[in-house]
XYZ file of C-alpha atoms in Angstrom:
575
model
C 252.482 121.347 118.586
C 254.294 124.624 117.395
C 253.580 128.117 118.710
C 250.795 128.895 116.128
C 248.745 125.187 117.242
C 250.248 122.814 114.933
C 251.197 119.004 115.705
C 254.397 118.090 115.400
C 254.379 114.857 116.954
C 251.821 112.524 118.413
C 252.113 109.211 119.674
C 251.615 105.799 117.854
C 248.376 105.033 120.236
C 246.817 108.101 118.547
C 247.500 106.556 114.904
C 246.510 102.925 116.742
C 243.110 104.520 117.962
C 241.719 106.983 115.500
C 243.287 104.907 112.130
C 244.949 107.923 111.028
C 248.717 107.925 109.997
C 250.961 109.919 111.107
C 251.299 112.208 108.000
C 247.773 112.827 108.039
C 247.637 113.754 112.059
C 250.280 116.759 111.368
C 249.739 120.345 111.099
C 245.704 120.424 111.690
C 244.568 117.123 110.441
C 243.954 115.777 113.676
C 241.052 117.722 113.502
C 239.406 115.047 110.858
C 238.908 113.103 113.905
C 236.893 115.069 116.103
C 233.268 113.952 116.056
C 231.513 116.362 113.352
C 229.033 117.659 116.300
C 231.990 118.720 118.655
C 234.279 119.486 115.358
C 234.109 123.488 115.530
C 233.980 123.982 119.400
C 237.107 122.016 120.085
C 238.470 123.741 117.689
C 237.881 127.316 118.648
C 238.592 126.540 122.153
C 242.356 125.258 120.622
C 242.740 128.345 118.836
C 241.557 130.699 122.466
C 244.731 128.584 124.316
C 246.621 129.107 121.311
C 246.148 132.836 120.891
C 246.088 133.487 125.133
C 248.799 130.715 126.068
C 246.573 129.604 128.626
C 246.123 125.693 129.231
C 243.159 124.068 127.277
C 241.376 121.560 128.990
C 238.315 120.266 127.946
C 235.826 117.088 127.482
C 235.130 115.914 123.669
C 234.215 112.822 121.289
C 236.630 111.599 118.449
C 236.295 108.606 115.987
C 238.062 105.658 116.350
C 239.451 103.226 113.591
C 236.217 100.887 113.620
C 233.716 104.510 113.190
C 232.945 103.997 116.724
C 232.849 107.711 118.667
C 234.904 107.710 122.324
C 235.158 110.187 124.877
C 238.198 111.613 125.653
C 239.972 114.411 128.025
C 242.328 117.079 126.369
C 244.988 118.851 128.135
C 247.662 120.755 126.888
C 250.047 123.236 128.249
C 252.098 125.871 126.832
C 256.449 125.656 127.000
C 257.651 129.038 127.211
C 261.311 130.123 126.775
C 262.924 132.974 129.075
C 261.270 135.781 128.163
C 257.989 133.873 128.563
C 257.090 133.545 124.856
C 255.467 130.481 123.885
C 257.773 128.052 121.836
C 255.536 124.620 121.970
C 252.759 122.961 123.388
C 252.546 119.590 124.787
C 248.879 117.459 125.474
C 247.338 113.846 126.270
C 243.858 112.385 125.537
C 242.829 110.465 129.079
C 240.329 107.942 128.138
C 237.001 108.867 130.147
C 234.775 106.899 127.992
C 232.990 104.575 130.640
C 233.057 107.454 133.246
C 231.077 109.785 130.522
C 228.859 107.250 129.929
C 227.815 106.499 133.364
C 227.385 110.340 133.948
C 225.621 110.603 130.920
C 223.675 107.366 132.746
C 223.174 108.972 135.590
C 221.687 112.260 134.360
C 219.171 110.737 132.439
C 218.213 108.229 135.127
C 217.802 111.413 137.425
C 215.911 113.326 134.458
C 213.642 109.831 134.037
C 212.877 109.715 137.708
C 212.097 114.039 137.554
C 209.843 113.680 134.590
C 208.111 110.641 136.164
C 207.590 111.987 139.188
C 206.880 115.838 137.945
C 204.143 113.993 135.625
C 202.773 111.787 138.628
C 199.542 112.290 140.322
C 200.411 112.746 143.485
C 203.234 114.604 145.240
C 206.867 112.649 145.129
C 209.049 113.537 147.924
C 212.255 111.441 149.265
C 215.096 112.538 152.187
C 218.079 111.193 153.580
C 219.120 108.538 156.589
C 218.937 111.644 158.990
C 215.352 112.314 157.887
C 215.839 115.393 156.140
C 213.993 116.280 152.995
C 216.164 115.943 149.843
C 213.712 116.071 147.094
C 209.913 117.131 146.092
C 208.605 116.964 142.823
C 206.311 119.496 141.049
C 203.472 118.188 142.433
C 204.219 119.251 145.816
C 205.122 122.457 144.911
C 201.879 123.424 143.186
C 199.994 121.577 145.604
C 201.258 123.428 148.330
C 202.619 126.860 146.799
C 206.033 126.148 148.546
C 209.969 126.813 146.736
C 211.699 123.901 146.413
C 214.274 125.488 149.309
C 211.207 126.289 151.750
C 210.062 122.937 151.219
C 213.709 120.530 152.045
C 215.030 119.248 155.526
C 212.377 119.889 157.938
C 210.649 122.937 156.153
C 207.812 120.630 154.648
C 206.246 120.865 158.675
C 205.682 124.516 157.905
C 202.767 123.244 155.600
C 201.084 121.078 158.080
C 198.306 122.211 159.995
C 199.333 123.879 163.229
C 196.939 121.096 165.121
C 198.439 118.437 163.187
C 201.846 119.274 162.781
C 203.419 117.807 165.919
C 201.623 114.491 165.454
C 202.604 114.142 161.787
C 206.630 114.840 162.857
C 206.337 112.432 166.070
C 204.801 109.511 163.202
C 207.488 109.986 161.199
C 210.270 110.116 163.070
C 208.770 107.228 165.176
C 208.549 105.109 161.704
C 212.002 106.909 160.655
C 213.662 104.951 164.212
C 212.858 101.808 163.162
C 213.261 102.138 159.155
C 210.137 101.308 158.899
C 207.553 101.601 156.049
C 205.323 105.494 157.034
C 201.843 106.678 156.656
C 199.987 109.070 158.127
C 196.919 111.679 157.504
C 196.593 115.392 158.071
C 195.630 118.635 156.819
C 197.956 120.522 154.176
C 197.846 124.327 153.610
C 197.150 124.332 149.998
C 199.095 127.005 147.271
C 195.257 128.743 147.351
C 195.609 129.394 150.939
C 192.754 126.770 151.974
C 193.375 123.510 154.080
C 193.237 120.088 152.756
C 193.481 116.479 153.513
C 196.065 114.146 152.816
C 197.666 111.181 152.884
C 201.233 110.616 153.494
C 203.098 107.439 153.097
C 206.622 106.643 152.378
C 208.954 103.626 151.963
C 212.834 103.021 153.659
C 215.539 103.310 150.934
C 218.484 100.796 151.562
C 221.630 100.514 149.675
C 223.441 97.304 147.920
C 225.333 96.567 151.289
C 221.671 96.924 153.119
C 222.804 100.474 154.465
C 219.522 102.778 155.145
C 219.721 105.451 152.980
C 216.350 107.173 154.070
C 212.781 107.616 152.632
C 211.329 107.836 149.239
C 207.359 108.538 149.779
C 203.756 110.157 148.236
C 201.788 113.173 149.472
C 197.905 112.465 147.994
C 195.230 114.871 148.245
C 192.355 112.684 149.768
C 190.274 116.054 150.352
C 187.686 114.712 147.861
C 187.352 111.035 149.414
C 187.358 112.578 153.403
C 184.212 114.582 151.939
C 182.585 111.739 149.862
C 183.220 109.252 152.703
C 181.279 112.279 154.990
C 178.429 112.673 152.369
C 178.262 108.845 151.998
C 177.636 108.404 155.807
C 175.336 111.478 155.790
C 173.373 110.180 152.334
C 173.015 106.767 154.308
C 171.733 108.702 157.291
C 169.540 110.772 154.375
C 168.310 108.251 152.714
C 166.900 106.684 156.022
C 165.047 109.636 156.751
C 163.927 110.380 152.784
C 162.834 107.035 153.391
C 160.652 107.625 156.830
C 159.556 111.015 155.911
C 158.164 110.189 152.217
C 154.202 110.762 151.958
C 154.772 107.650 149.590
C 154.088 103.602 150.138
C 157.685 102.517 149.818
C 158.415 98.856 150.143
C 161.000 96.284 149.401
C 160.301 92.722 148.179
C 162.062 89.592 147.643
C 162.203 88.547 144.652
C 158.683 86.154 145.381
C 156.812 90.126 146.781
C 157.336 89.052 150.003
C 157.599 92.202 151.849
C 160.915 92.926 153.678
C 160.423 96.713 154.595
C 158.036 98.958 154.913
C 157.846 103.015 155.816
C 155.337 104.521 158.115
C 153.473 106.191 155.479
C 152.872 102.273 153.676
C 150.759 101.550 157.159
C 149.036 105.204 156.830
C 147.919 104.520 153.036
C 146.908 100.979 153.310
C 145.807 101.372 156.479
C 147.292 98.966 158.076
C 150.276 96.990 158.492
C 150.292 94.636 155.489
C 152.690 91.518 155.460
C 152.796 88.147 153.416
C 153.031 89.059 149.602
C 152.620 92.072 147.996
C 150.278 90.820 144.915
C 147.776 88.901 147.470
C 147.331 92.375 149.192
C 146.019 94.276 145.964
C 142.312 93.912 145.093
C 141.812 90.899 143.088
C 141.478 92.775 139.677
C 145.055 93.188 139.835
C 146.328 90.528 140.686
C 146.656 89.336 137.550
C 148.753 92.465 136.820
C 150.538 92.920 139.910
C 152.432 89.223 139.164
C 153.489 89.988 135.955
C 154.683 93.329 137.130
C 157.052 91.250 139.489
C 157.614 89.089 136.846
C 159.105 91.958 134.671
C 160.827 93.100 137.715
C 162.652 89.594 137.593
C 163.760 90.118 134.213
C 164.961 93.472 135.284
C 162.441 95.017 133.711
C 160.756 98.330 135.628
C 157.068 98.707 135.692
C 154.064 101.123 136.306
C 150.675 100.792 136.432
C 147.321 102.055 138.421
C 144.779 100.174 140.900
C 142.163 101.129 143.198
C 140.693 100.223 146.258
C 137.632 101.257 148.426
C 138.913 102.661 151.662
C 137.442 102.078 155.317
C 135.312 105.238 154.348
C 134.089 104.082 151.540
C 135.169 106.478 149.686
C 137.353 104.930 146.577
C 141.631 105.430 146.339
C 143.438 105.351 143.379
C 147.229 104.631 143.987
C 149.626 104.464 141.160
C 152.401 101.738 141.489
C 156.153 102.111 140.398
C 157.887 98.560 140.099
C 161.609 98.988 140.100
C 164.469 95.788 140.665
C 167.304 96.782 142.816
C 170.681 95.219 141.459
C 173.098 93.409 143.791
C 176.785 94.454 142.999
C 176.922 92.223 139.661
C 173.532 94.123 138.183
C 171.071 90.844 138.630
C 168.183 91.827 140.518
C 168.053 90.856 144.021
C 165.020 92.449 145.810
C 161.927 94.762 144.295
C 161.496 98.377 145.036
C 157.351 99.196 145.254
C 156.440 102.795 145.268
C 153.154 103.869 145.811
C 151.526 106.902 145.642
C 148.534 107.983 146.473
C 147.304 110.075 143.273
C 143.435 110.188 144.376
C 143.843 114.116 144.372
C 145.789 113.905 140.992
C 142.918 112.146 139.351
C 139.939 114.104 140.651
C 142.413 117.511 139.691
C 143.076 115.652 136.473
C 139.138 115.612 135.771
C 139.123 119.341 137.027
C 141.806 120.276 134.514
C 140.467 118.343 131.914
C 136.908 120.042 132.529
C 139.152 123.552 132.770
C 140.875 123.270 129.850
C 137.381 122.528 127.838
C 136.034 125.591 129.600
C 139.725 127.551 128.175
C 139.494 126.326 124.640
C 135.720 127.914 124.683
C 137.046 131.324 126.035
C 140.052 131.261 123.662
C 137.626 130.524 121.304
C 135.488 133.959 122.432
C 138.639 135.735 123.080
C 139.677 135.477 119.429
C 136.144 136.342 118.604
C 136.498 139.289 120.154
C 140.036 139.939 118.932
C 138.936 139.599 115.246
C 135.920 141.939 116.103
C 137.934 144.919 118.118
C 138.758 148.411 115.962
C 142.665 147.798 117.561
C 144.839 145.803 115.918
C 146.437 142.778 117.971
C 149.676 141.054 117.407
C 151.069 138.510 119.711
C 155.038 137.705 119.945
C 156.716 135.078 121.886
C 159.837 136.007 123.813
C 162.223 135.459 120.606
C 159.989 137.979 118.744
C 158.440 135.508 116.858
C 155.019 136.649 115.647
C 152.311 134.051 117.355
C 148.831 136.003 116.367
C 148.062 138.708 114.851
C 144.079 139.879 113.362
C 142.188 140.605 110.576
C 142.850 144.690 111.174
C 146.960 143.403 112.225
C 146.949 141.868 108.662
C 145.674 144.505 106.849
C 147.947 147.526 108.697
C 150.949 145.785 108.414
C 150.076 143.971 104.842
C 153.050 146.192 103.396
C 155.608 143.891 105.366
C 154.092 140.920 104.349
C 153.303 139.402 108.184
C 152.923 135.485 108.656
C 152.853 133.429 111.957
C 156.485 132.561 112.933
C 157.838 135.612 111.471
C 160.501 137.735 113.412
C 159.200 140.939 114.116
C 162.346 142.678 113.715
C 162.792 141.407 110.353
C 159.661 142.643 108.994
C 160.799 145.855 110.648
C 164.831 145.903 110.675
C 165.218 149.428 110.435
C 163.405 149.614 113.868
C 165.673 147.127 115.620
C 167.381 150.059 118.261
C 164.114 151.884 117.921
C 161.774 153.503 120.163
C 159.009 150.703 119.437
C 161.860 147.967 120.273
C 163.100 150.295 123.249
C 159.599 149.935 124.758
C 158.878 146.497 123.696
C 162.093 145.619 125.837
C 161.202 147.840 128.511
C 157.717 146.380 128.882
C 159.425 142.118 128.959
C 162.142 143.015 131.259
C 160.136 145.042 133.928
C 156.756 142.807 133.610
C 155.055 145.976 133.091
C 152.719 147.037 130.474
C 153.494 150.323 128.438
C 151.433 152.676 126.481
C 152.786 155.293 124.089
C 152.308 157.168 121.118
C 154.765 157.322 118.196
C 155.202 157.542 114.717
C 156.175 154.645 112.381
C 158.608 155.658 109.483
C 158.324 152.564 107.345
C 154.404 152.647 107.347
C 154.678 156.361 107.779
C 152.030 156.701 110.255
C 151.600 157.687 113.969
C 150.161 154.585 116.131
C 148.540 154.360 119.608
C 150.466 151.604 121.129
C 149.602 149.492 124.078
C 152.044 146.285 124.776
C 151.163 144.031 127.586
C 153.890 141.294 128.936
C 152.644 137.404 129.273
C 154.350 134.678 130.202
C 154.609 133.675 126.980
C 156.038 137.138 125.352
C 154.142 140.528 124.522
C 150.531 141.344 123.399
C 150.358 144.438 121.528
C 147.909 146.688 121.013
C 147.839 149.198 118.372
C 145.825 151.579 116.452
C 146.076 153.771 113.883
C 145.919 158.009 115.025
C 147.683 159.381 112.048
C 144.334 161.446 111.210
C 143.945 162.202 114.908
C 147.449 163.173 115.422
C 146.752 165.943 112.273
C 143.656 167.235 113.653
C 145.226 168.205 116.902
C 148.299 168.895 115.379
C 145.979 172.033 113.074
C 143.874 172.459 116.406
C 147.295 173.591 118.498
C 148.586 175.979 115.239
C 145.163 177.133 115.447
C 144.978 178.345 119.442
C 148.549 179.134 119.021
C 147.563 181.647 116.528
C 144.729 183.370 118.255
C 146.682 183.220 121.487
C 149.416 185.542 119.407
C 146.629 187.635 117.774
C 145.154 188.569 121.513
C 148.498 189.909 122.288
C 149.948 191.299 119.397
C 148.901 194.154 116.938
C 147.478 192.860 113.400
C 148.930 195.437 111.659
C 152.484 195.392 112.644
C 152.935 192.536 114.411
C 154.270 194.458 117.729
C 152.777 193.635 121.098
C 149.737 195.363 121.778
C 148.286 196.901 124.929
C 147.747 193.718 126.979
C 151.203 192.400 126.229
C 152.892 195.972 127.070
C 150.426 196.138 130.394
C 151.541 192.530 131.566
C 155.288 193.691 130.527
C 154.916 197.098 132.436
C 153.532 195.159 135.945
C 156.504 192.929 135.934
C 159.056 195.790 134.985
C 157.505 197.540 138.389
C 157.297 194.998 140.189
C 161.295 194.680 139.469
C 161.645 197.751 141.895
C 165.468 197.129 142.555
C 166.070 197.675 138.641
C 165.764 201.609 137.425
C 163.292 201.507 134.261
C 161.603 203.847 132.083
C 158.441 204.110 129.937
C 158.155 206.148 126.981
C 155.441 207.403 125.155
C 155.170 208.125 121.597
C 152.489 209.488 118.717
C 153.243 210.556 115.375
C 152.191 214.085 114.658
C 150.607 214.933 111.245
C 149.565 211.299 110.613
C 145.613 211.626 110.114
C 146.553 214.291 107.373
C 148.297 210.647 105.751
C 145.575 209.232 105.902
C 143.361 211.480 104.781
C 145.461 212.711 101.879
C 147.108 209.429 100.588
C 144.618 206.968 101.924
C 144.165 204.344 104.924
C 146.566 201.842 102.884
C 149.475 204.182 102.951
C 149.174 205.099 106.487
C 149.401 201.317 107.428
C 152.562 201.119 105.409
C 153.914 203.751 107.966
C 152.731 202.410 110.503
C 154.415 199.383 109.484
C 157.625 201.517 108.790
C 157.754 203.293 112.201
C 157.088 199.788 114.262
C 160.241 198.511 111.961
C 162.131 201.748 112.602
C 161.650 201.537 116.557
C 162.632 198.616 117.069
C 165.964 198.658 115.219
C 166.843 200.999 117.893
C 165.993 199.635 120.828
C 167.735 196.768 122.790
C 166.957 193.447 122.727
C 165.649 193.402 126.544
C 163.194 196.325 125.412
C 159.716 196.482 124.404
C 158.029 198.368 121.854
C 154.314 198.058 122.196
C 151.400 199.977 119.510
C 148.610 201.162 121.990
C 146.448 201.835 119.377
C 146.095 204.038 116.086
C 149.833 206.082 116.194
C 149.798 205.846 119.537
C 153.576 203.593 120.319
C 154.931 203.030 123.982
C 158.273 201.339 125.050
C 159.238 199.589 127.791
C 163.238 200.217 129.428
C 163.035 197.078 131.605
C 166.431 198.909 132.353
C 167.879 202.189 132.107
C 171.819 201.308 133.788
């Protein structure tokens, strides 16, 4: 090629290969047979040599004659004349198809093998003929928390448990000796810190000619199985005692009730130690029963049923019966599982409850009576505020928001949702305690006494209407509040009278660190007021003067009438 990257020449093998001519090859239509994918990227690379002078070498596909792509190696190097300029360039294409391909081979083979053994269940780890670690997979790094650098040649030992780790090294270098196939258990520190068991097991690795070329093994986590295995001995051990400590007749039957096994407490119930078969034993009323109950069991089928007996006492014992098969490994039954159980006490408790629950339905019966009879009203809710009762009076004070069993109480009332009545009702289910206030009700615009009692159930509430009562005391406080202020305060101006400026005086006194003053006042001429324009006019100045004084005093001062135009103010300070 020229100094600017065009051909001038290639050899026939290029025409021979790629099916162009020789014409069409010159200048920069080689480029037409570049693989379209590569096209632009060889090219810019050309053009970098071209513009630099430095040697191109690189790694690219073009199409041959028959449309089939092959891989190729370009090198060309620039000719320079004296003064170092570039004057031509000379290249070859080395044919590296079949060494691409088996790279190409190779890296997916190696990306196969890391996906499978990333995506495996257990850990994937291989090393070399000298027995050093040359590969984990991503299961041993998250099952152990390790880098992938911490983890190769010997530094997997560092996650073995200190009281484990000698043995596990001595195993496999002992199996390692003799190329032999590995496997071993011990405790792994895990990424979380904690210790667990696995397994470890690996496989020798030999080459074509039979050369040993190391290990390629599995780390499992059998943390799981070591602990079911332990619970599985310990159920066994369980179950024996479950078995000898039960207050129940447990017994197992062939599948004819003979009786194979029986627990201690089958001697104590029956009262003594019962062998043969197992229908034969029961009273013969239930015989009858009893074989078709092992009949069913036969089938598969579990049973149930009740018998009694009259005891060495005399007195009578009810026992109820549980039938079950017990399956052999393919599900047919192979023996018969009796349980008995002694339900004497359940019976007579049964009567009892039955008799109780008579005796319940006549008090709730009563109860309601006396609900539907009470001055309160009564609403019960359930713990999802669903309304569950409510009486006659109930109906009637809340008939504005249209109550009904199964209601929601908070949508008959939503504007009371973050109320005070919900803030108690709350208060009163979560602390189990019952709660009593008084409050007034916007929406029926009324003040209620409220009493709201927690059941296991819900709340029972309690109400009653005080809106009258709440007035009454409501004019009774105005009322004392008023002839409290009168007792203290003259009528006709409204200023404190002589018992308000005697209790002021004592306390200014007693103040004795404070300097004070008390000054005393009378109007001169004022009975000729009186006398001349009337008693009406002389109040008016009264009024006037009380006004006057006390837009000149301070606010910490007191200006007192003592009586007819008699005035006195207290300085509770004179700084």
């Amino acid at each position: 090629a020229d100094a600017e990257g065009m051909v001038l020449d290639v050899g026939t093998r290029w025409c021979e290969r790629t099916g162009l001519t020789y014409e069409e090859t010159l200048g920069r239509g080689f480029a037409t047979a570049l693989h379209p994918d590569e096209r632009a990227e060889v090219l810019g690379q050309w053009q970098h040599a071209v513009q630099t002078g430095e040697p191109c070498s690189l790694e690219c596909r073009y199409i041959q004659a028959d449309g089939r792509d092959r891989w190729v190696h370009v090198r060309a190097t620039a000719r320079r004349d004296d003064e170092g300029r570039v004057i031509r360039w000379y290249g070859t294409l080395e044919d590296i198809h079949d060494r691409k391909l088996a790279e190409i081979a190779l890296r997916e083979s190696e990306l196969r093998f890391r996906v499978m053994s990333d995506d495996a269940p257990v850990a994937i780890w291989m090393c070399d003929a000298d027995g050093l670690g040359t590969f984990v997979s991503r299961g041993w790094l998250e099952m152990t928390g390790l880098a992938e650098a911490e983890s190769l040649g010997h530094g997997w030992l560092q996650a073995v448990h200190p009281k484990d780790r000698e043995r596990a090294g001595q195993e496999f270098m002992a199996a390692h000796a003799l190329c032999q196939p590995y496997r071993t258990e011990f405790r792994l520190r895990r990424a979380d810190g904690s210790w667990g068991w696995v397994i470890d097991q690996g496989r020798p690795r030999f080459g074509v000619d039979g050369s040993f070329l190391g290990y390629v093994g599995s780390v499992t986590d059998i943390t799981e199985r070591r602990a079911m295995e332990a619970a599985l001995r310990e159920s066994e051990a369980f179950a024996r005692s479950v078995l000898e400590s039960s207050p129940n007749c447990i017994r197992v039957l062939d599948l004819e009730g003979s009786l194979q096994f029986m627990n201690r407490a089958g001697y104590r119930i029956l009262e003594a130690e019962q062998g043969g078969n197992w229908a034969e034993n029961l009273p013969v009323d239930y015989a009858d029963e009893a074989r078709q109950a092992l009949a069913m069991a036969k089938a598969g089928i579990p049973s149930q049923h009740e018998a009694h007996r009259i005891m060495r006492s005399g007195a009578v014992q009810w026992l109820e019966i549980g039938i079950v098969p017990i399956p052999d490994a393919d599900g047919r039954p192979a023996r018969i599982l009796s349980i008995a159980h002694d339900v004497t006490d359940i019976r007579q408790a049964r009567e009892a409850t039955e008799q109780a629950k008579q005796e319940a339905e006549a008090a709730a019966a009563r109860l309601s009576s006396v609900l539907e009879s009470t001055m309160d009203s009564v609403i019960v809710v359930d713990r999802d505020w669903r309304l569950t009762y409510l009486n006659g009076n109930a109906s009637r004070a809340l008939a504005a928001r249209r109550p009904e069993i199964g209601i929601n109480l908070w949508d008959m009332f939503p504007e009371e949702v973050e109320g005070i009545f919900a803030r108690q009702y709350r208060r009163a289910l979560a602390q189990q305690l019952p709660v009593a206030f008084e409050e007034f009700l916007p929406a029926l615009n009324a003040w209620f006494e409220v009493q709201a009692y927690p059941t296991p159930e819900g709340l029972s509430i309690f109400f009653r209407d005080i809106t009258e009562r709440r007035r009454a005391e409501q004019d009774r406080l105005l009322a004392q509040e008023k002839i409290t202020h009168m007792a203290r305060h003259d009528v006709l101006t409204g200023l404190p009278n002589r018992v308000l400026f005697r209790e002021r005086l004592e306390r200014a006194v007693a103040e004795s660190y404070v300097s004070k003053a008390v000054l005393y006042l009378d109007l001169d001429g004022f009975k000729a007021v009186n006398d001349t324009l009337g008693h009406p006019a002389g109040d008016a100045l009264l009024r006037l003067v009380s006004e006057r004084l006390q837009g000149v005093v301070r606010g910490s001062d007191l200006v007192a009438r003592l009586g007819g135009d008699e005035f006195a103010i207290v300085q509770a300070s004179c700084a």
